[in-house]
XYZ file of C-alpha atoms in Angstrom:
616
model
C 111.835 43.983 79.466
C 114.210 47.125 79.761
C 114.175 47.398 75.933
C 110.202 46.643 75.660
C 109.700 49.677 77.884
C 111.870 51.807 75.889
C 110.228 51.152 73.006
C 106.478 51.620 74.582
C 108.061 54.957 75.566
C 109.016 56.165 72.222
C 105.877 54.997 71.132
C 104.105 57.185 73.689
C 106.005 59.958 72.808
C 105.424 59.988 69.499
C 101.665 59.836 69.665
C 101.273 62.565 72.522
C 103.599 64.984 69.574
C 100.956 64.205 67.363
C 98.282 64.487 69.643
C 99.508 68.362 70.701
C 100.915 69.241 67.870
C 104.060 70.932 67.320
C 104.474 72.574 70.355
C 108.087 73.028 71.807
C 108.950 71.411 75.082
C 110.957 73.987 75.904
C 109.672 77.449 75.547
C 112.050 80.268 75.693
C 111.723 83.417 77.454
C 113.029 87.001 78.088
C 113.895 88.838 81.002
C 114.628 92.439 81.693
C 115.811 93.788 84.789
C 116.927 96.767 85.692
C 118.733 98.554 88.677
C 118.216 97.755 92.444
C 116.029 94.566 91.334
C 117.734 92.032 92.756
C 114.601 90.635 94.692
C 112.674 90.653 91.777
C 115.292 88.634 89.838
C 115.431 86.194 92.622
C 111.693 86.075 92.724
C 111.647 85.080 89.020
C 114.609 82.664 88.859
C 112.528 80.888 91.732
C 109.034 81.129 89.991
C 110.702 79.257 87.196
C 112.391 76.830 88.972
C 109.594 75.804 90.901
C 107.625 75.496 87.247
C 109.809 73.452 85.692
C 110.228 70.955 88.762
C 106.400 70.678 89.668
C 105.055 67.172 88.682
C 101.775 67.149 86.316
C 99.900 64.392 86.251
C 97.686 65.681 83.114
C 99.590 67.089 80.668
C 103.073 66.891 79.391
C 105.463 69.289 80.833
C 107.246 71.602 79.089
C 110.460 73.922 80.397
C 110.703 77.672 80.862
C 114.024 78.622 79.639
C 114.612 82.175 80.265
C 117.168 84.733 79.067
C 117.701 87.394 81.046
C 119.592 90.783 80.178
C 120.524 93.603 83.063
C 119.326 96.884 81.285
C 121.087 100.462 82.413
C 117.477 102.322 81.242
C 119.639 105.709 81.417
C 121.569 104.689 77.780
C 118.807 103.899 75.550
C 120.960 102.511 73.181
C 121.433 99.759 76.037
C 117.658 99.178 76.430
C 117.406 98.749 72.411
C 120.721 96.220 72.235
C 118.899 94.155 75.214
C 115.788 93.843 73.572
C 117.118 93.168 70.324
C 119.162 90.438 71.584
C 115.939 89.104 73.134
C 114.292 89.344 70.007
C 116.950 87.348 68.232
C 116.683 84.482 70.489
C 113.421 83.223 69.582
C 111.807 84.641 72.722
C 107.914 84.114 72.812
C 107.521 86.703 75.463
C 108.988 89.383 78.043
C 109.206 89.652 81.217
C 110.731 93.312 81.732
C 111.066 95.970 84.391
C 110.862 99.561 83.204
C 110.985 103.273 84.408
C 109.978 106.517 82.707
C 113.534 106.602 80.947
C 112.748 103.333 79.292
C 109.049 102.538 79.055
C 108.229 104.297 75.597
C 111.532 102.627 74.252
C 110.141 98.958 75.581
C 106.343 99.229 74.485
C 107.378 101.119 71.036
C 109.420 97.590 70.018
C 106.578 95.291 71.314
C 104.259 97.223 69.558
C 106.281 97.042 66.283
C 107.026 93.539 66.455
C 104.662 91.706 68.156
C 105.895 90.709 71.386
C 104.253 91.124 74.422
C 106.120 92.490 77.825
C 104.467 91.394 81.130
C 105.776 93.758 83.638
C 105.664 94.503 87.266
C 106.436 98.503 86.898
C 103.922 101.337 87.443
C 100.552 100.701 85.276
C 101.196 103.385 82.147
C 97.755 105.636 80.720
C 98.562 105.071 77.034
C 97.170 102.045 75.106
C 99.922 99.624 74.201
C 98.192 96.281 72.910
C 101.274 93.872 73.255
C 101.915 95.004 77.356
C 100.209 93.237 80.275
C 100.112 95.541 83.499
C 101.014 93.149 86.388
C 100.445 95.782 88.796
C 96.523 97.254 90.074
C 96.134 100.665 89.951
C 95.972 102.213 92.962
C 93.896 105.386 91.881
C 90.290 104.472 92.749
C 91.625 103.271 96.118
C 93.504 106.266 97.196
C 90.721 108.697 96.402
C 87.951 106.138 98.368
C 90.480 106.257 101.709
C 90.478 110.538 100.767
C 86.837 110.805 101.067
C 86.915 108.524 103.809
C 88.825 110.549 105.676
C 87.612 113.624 104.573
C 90.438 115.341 103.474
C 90.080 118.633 101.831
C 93.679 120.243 102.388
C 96.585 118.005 101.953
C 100.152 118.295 100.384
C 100.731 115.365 97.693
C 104.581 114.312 97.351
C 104.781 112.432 93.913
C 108.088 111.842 91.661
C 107.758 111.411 87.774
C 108.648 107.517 87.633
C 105.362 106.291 88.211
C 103.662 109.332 85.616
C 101.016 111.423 86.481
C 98.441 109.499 86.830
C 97.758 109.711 90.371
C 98.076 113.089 90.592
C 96.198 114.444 87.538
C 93.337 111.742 89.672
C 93.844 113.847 92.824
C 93.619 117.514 90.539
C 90.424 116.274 89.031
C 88.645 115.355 92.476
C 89.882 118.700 93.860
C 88.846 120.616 91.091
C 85.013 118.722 92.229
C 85.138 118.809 95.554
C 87.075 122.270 96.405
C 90.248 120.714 97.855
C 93.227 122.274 98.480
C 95.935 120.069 97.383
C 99.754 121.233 97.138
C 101.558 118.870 94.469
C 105.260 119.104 95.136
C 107.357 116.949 92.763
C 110.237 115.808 95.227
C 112.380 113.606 91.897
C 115.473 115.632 92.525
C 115.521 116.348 96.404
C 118.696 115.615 98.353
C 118.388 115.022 101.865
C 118.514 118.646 102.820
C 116.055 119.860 100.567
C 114.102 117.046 102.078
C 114.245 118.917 105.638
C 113.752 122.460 103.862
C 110.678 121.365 102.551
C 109.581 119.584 105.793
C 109.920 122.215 107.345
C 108.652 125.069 105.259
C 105.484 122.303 105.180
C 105.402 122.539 108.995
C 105.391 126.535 109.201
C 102.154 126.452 106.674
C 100.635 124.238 109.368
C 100.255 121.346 107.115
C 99.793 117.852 108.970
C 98.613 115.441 106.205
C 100.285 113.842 103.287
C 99.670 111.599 100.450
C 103.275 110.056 99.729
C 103.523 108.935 96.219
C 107.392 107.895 95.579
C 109.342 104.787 94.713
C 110.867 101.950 97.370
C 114.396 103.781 97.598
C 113.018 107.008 97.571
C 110.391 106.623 100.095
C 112.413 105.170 102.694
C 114.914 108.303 102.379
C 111.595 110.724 102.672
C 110.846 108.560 105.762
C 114.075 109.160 107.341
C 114.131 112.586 106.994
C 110.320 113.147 108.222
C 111.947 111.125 111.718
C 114.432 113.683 111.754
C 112.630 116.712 112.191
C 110.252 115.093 114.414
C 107.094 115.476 112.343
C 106.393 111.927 112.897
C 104.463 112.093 116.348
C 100.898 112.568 117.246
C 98.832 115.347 114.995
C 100.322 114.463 111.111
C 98.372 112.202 109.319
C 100.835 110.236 106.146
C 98.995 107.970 103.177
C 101.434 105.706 101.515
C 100.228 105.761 97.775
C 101.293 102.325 97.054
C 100.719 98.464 97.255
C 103.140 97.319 99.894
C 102.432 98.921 103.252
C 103.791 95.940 105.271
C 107.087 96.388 103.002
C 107.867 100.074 104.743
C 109.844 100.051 107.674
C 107.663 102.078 110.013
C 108.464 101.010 113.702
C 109.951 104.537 114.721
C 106.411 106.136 113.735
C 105.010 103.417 115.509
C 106.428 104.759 118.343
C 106.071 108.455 117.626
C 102.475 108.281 117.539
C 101.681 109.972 113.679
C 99.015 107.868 111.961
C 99.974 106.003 108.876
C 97.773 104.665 106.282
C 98.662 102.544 103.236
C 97.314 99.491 100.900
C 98.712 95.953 100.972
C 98.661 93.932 97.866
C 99.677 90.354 99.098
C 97.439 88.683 101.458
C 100.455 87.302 104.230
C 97.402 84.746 105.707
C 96.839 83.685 101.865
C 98.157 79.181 102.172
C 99.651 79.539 98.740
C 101.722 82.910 100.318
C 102.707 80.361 103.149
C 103.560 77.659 101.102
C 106.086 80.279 99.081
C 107.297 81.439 101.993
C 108.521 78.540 103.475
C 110.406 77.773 100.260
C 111.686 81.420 100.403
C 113.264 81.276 103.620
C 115.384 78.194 102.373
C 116.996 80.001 99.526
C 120.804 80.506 100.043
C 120.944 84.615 99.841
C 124.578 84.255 98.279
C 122.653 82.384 95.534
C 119.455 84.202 95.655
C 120.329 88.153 96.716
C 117.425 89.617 98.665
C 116.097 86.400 100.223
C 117.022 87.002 103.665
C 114.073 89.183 103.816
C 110.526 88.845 103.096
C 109.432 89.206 99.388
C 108.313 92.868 98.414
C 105.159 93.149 96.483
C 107.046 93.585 93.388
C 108.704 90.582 93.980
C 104.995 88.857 94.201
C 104.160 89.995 90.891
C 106.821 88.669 89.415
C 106.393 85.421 90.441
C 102.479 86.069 89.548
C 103.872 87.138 85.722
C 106.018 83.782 85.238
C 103.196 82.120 86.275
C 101.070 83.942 83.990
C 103.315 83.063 81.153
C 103.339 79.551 81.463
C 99.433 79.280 82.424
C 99.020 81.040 78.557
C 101.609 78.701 76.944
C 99.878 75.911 78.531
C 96.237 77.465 76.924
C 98.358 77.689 73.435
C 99.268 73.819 73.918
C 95.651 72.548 74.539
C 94.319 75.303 71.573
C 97.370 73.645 69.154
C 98.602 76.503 68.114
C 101.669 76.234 66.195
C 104.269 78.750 68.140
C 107.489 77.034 66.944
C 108.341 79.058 63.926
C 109.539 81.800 66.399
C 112.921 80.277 66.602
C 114.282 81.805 63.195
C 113.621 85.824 64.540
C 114.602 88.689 62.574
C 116.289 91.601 62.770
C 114.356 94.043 65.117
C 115.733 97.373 63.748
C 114.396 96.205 60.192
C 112.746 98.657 58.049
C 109.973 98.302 57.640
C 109.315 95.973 61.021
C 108.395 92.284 60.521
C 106.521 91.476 63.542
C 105.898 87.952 64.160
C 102.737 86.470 62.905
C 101.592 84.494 66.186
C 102.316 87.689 68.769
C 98.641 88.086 68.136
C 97.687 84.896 69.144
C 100.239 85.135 72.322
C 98.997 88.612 73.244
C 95.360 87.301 72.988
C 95.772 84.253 75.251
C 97.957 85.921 77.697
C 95.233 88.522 78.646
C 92.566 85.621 78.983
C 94.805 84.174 81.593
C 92.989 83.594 85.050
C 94.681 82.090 88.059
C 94.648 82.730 91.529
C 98.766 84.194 92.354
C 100.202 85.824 94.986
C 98.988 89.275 94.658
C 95.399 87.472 94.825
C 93.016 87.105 91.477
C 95.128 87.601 88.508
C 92.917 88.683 85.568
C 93.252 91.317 83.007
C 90.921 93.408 80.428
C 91.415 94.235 76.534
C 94.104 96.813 77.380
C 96.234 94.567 79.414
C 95.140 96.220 82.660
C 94.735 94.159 86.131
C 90.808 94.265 86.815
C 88.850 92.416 89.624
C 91.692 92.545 92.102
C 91.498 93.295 95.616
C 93.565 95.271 98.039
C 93.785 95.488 101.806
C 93.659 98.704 103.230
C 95.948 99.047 106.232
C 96.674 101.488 109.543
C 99.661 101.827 111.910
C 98.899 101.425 115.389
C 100.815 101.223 118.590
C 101.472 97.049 118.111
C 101.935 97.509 114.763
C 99.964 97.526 110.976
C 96.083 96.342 111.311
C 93.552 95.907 108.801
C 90.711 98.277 108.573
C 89.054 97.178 105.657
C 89.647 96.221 101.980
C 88.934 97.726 98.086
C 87.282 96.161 95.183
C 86.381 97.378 91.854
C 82.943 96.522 92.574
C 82.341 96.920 96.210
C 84.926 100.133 96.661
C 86.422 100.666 100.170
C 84.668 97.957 102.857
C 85.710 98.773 106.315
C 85.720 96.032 108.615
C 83.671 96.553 112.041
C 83.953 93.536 113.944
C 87.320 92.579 113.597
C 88.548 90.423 116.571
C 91.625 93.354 117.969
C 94.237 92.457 120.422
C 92.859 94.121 123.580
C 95.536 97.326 124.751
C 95.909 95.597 127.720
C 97.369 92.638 126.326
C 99.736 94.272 124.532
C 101.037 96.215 127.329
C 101.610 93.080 129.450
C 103.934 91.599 126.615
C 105.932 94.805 126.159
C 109.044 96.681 128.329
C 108.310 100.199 128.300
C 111.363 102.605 128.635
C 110.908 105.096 130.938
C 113.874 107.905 130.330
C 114.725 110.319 132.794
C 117.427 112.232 133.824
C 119.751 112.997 137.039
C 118.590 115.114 139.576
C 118.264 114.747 143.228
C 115.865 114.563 144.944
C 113.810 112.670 141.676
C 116.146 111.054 140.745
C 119.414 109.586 142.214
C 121.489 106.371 142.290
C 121.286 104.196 145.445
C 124.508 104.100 147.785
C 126.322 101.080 146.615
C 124.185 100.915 143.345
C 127.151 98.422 141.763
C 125.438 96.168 144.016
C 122.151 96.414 142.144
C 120.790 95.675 138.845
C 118.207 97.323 136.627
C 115.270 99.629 138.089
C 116.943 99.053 141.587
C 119.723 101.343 141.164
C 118.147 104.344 141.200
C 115.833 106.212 143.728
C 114.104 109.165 143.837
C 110.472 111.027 143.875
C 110.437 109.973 139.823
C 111.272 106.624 140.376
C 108.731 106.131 143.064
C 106.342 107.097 140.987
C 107.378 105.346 137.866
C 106.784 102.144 139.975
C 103.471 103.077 141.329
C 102.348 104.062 137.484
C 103.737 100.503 136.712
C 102.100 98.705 139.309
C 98.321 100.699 138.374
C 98.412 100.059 134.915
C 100.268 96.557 134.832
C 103.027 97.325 132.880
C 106.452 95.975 132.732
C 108.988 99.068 132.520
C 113.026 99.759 132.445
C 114.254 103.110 133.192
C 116.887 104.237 131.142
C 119.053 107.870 131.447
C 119.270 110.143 129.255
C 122.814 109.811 127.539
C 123.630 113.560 127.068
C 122.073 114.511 130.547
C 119.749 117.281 128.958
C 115.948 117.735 129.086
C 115.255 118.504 125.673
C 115.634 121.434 123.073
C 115.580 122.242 119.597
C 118.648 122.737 117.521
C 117.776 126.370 115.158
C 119.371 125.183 112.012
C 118.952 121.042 112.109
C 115.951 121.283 113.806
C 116.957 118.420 115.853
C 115.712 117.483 119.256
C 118.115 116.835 122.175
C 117.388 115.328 125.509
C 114.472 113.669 127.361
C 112.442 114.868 124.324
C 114.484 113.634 121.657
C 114.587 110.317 123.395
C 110.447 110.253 123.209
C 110.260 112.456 119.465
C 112.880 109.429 117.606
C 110.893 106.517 119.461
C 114.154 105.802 121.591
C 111.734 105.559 124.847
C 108.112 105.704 125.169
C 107.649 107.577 128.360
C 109.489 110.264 130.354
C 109.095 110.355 133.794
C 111.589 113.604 135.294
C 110.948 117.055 136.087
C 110.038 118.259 132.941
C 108.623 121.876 132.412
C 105.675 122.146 129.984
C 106.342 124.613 126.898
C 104.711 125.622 123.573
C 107.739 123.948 121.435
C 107.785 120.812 123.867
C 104.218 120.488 123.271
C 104.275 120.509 119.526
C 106.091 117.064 119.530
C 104.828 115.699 122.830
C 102.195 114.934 125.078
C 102.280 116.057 128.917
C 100.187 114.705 131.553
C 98.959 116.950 134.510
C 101.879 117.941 136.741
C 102.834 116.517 139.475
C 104.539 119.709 141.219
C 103.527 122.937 140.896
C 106.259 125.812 140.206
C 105.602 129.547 141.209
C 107.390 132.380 139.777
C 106.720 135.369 142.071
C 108.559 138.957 142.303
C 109.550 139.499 146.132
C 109.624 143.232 147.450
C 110.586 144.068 151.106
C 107.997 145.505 152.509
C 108.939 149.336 153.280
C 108.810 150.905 156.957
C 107.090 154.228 157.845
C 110.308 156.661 158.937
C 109.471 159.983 160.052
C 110.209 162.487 157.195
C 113.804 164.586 157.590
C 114.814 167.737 156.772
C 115.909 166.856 153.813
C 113.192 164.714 152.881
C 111.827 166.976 149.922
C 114.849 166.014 147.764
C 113.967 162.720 147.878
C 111.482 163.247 144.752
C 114.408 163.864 142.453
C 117.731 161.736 142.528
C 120.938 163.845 144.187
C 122.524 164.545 140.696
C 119.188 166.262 139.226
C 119.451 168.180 142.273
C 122.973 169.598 141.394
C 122.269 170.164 137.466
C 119.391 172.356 138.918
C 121.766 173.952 141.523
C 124.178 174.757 138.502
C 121.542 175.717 136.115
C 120.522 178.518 138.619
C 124.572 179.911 139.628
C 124.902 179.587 136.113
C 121.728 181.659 134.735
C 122.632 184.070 137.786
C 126.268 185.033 136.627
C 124.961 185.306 133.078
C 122.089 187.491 133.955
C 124.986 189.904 136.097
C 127.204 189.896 133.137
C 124.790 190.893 130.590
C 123.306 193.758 133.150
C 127.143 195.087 133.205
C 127.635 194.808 129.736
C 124.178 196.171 128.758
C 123.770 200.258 128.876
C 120.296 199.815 129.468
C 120.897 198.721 133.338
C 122.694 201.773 134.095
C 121.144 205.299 135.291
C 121.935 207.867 137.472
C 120.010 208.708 140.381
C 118.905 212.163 141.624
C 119.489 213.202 145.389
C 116.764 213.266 147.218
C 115.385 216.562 148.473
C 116.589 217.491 151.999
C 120.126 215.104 151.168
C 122.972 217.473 150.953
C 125.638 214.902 149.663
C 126.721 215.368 146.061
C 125.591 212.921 143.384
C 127.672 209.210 143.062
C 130.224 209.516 139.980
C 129.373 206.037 139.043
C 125.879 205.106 137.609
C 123.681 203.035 139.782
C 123.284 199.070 138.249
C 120.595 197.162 140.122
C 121.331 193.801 139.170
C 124.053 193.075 141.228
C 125.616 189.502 142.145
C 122.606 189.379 144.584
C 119.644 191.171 142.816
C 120.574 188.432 139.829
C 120.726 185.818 142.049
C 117.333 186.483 143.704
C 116.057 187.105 139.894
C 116.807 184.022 139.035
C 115.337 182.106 142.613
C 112.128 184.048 141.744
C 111.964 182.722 138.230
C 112.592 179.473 139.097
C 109.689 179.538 142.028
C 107.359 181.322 139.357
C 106.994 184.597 142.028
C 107.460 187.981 141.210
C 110.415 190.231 142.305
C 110.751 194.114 142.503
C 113.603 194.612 139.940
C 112.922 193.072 135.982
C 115.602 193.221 133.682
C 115.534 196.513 130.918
């Protein structure tokens, strides 16, 4: 019986190899990955797997058997050794990953020889026939969410990995519609330059920004934007890619800036559940970057493998002849000898339709993704919520009646921290307070009301105190906050309850509520008594010591005025005896500005009256 069956099986085999043809049954592969991809390799590895194990009732399986190369896209003589070596395998098609140092060196070869390179990387402008553009471009979106918003002054942050697309997009709208964009190309910022910038952004008054960098990149930007507090309530940020719920965003959740942002996989989406449960299984020693959930770019990968093998499966049922591609040539051959069925592989590749990860997978004669859709996302206090999605048909749909957790509700599930700070009489700790746990230790004005708040608005709340035991300023150079503030500006606490005063800087970052006490700056005087007036009372005018320079000015313009009269010859005459006088005339000449006559001179002078003597 055993050998019967055998034989039957042989038998079967051999008709269903001339019933498809000479198709391989195991189809080799490339794969090109380069730095800080380690999801994405996982992603593909798993794609594969999960390919070659799936049972198929209708047609006769065949095996994916990759090769996979790590690329360092800074030496391009790396990037041309991997791709040769590729080339000489027998590989039917690429999978790759590129960046702006090695995407001309990747499409020039699969234009030359035929191959075609599915990738997950930005979508490129130019025309390369042989490469299929995993990822949507997220141009048309970003300028229907603009005009949504109405936007007509913005800064754009881009870097040069992911071209210019986007931005010469955003130039041509503003040129039409009179906005006033600043492009800043942030490539080669440090995390200093970062803050300079931030900050030089925040002195222009500029509150809204349309982010356009890589994974790694962004989440530095991000960082730095927490630092210098520009993430609360009054900036406005659009994330100008596909994987909003990939950003880690909870600190802006709490600091009260709105976010905005598209979001490529559908998380609801059953075949997205069914992956995901098989994700979380993976060993992350095994499969690096499994321990958290799969980035967009991850999704398109395992979208492109499945791509692959849908087209290989179209090339079975067509019976077209692919196995020649085994015996490859030498790549850097002059002139290039492309092989003769990359047409035919290029051709059914772009008719591929299947529904994937990242939603409908379909592309147009240039390789590019078309009739995809994209959620359009916002960051609220509980989190990222849908608003509405994008189409190529329909544009941006907002969604009206979308069932929303009520504010309540999410208040009743949450702790608030309340943070506050030491100071009698709002706030002090209890006599024995070891005794006590939580809330109870403390009492005070602030706490009191903290619990009445609580109890009004049905809230569940812990109060914690402030670690350096300050209220809150700016540091001049970092531009860090300290205190009670800094606690509420880097999300640490969501509401300060403490005898906080109200200023222009404070306010900037923060919200205040009405005051609950009152503090008046006054100037006291003492109110002056009536006193009868002294004899001395007209020197009260001028202080004592301009009262003595005035006493010396006038001894001193005396005694000059005497010394000058007996130097002078002017002041000295003689006198005639009068008639009926029978003394003999003086032997020294009369002078009438004695000591006194100069001293009553100068009194006169001073008082502005006239005297009888004037000096000659």
């Amino acid at each position: 019986m055993r050998i019967f069956c055998d034989q039957f099986l042989l038998i079967f085999s051999g008709f269903w190899g001339l019933t498809m043809g000479a198709f391989p049954s195991s189809v080799q592969i490339g794969g090109l990955f380069i730095r800080n991809t380690d999801q994405e390799y996982t992603a593909f590895r798993l794609a594969i797997f999960l390919h070659n194990t799936s049972p198929n009732a209708t047609e006769a399986p065949f095996n994916l058997v990759p090769h996979v190369d790590n690329i360092e896209t800074a030496n391009s003589f790396a990037v041309t050794n991997a791709f040769c070596s590729q080339y000489s395998r027998g590989v039917f098609a690429i999978f790759g990953l590129y960046d702006k140092r090695s995407v001309h060196t990747l499409t020039s070869f699969c234009g030359a020889l035929h191959i075609s390179l599915i990738t997950p990387s930005f979508p490129t402008e130019g025309e390369s026939q042989f490469t299929l553009q995993l990822r949507p471009s997220i141009r048309g979106a970003l300028l229907s969410l603009l005009d949504h918003y109405d936007w007509n002054k913005f800064v754009f942050l881009y870097d040069t990995d992911r071209g210019y697309a986007i931005l010469q997009a955003i130039m041509e709208k503003a040129g039409q519609n009179s906005w006033q964009v600043s492009a800043i190309c942030v490539e080669n910022f440090d995390d200093a330059a970062y803050r300079r910038l931030l900050e030089d952004l925040d002195r222009r008054q500029e509150k809204k920004f349309v982010i356009d960098l890589e994974a790694e990149r962004l989440t530095n930007m991000l960082e730095q934007i927490v630092s210098v507090g520009k993430h609360v309530k009054g900036y406005h940020y659009i994330m100008a890619n596909l994987g909003f719920k990939d950003i880690n965003l909870e600190r802006f959740m709490h600091g009260g800036a709105n976010v905005s942002g598209f979001q490529l996989v559908d998380f609801s989406n059953p075949m997205v559940i069914k992956l995901m449960q098989r994700w979380n299984k993976l060993d992350q020693r095994e499969y690096p970057g499994s321990d958290s959930p799969p980035k967009y770019t991850s999704a398109l990968t395992y979208d492109g493998v499945m791509v692959m093998a849908e087209a290989f499966r179209n090339l079975r049922r067509q019976k077209v002849d692919i196995s020649r591609r085994g015996n490859a040539g030498d790549c850097l051959a002059n002139p290039a000898a492309p092989w003769n069925q990359g047409i035919d592989m290029e051709r059914t590749l772009k008719q591929v339709r299947l529904q994937g990860l990242t939603g409908n997978v379909q592309f147009d004669h240039y390789g590019r993704r078309v009739n995809y859709t994209m959620d359009v996302f916002e960051l609220k206090s509980n989190g990222p919520r849908r608003m509405g999605y994008w189409t190529d048909s329909d544009k941006l749909v907002l969604i009206q009646n979308e069932a929303l957790q009520s504010n309540e509700s999410i208040m009743e599930n949450r702790t608030v921290v309340v943070t506050t700070i030491m100071e009698g009489p709002y706030v002090m700790l209890k006599k024995n307070w070891e005794l006590y746990e939580g809330n109870d230790q403390f009492e005070g004005y602030c706490v009191d009301l903290a619990s009445e708040i609580a109890k009004h608005i049905g809230i569940k709340y812990k109060i914690s105190i402030v670690p350096d035991g300050k209220y809150g300023a700016r540091d001049p150079e970092t531009k860090i906050w300290n205190g009670m503030v800094g606690e509420l500006v880097y999300g640490k606490a969501e509401i300060a309850v403490a005898p906080l005063t109200i200023t222009l800087v404070r306010e900037e970052v923060i919200d205040f509520s009405k005051p609950f006490m009152s503090l008046g700056i006054s100037i006291m005087i003492k109110k002056p008594q009536k006193s009868k007036p002294g004899v001395f009372s007209f020197l009260d005018p001028l202080a004592y010591e301009i009262w003595m320079c005035i006493v010396f000015a006038y001894i001193g313009v005396s005694v000059v005025l005497f010394l000058v009269s007996r130097f002078s010859p002017y002041e000295w005459h003689t006198e005639e005896p009068e008639e009926g006088t029978d003394g003999p005339p003086s032997d020294q000449p009369p002078n009438e500005f004695g000591i006194f006559n100069s001293l009553w001179f100068s009194l006169g002078a001073f008082m502005q009256q006239g005297c009888d003597i004037s000096p000659r």
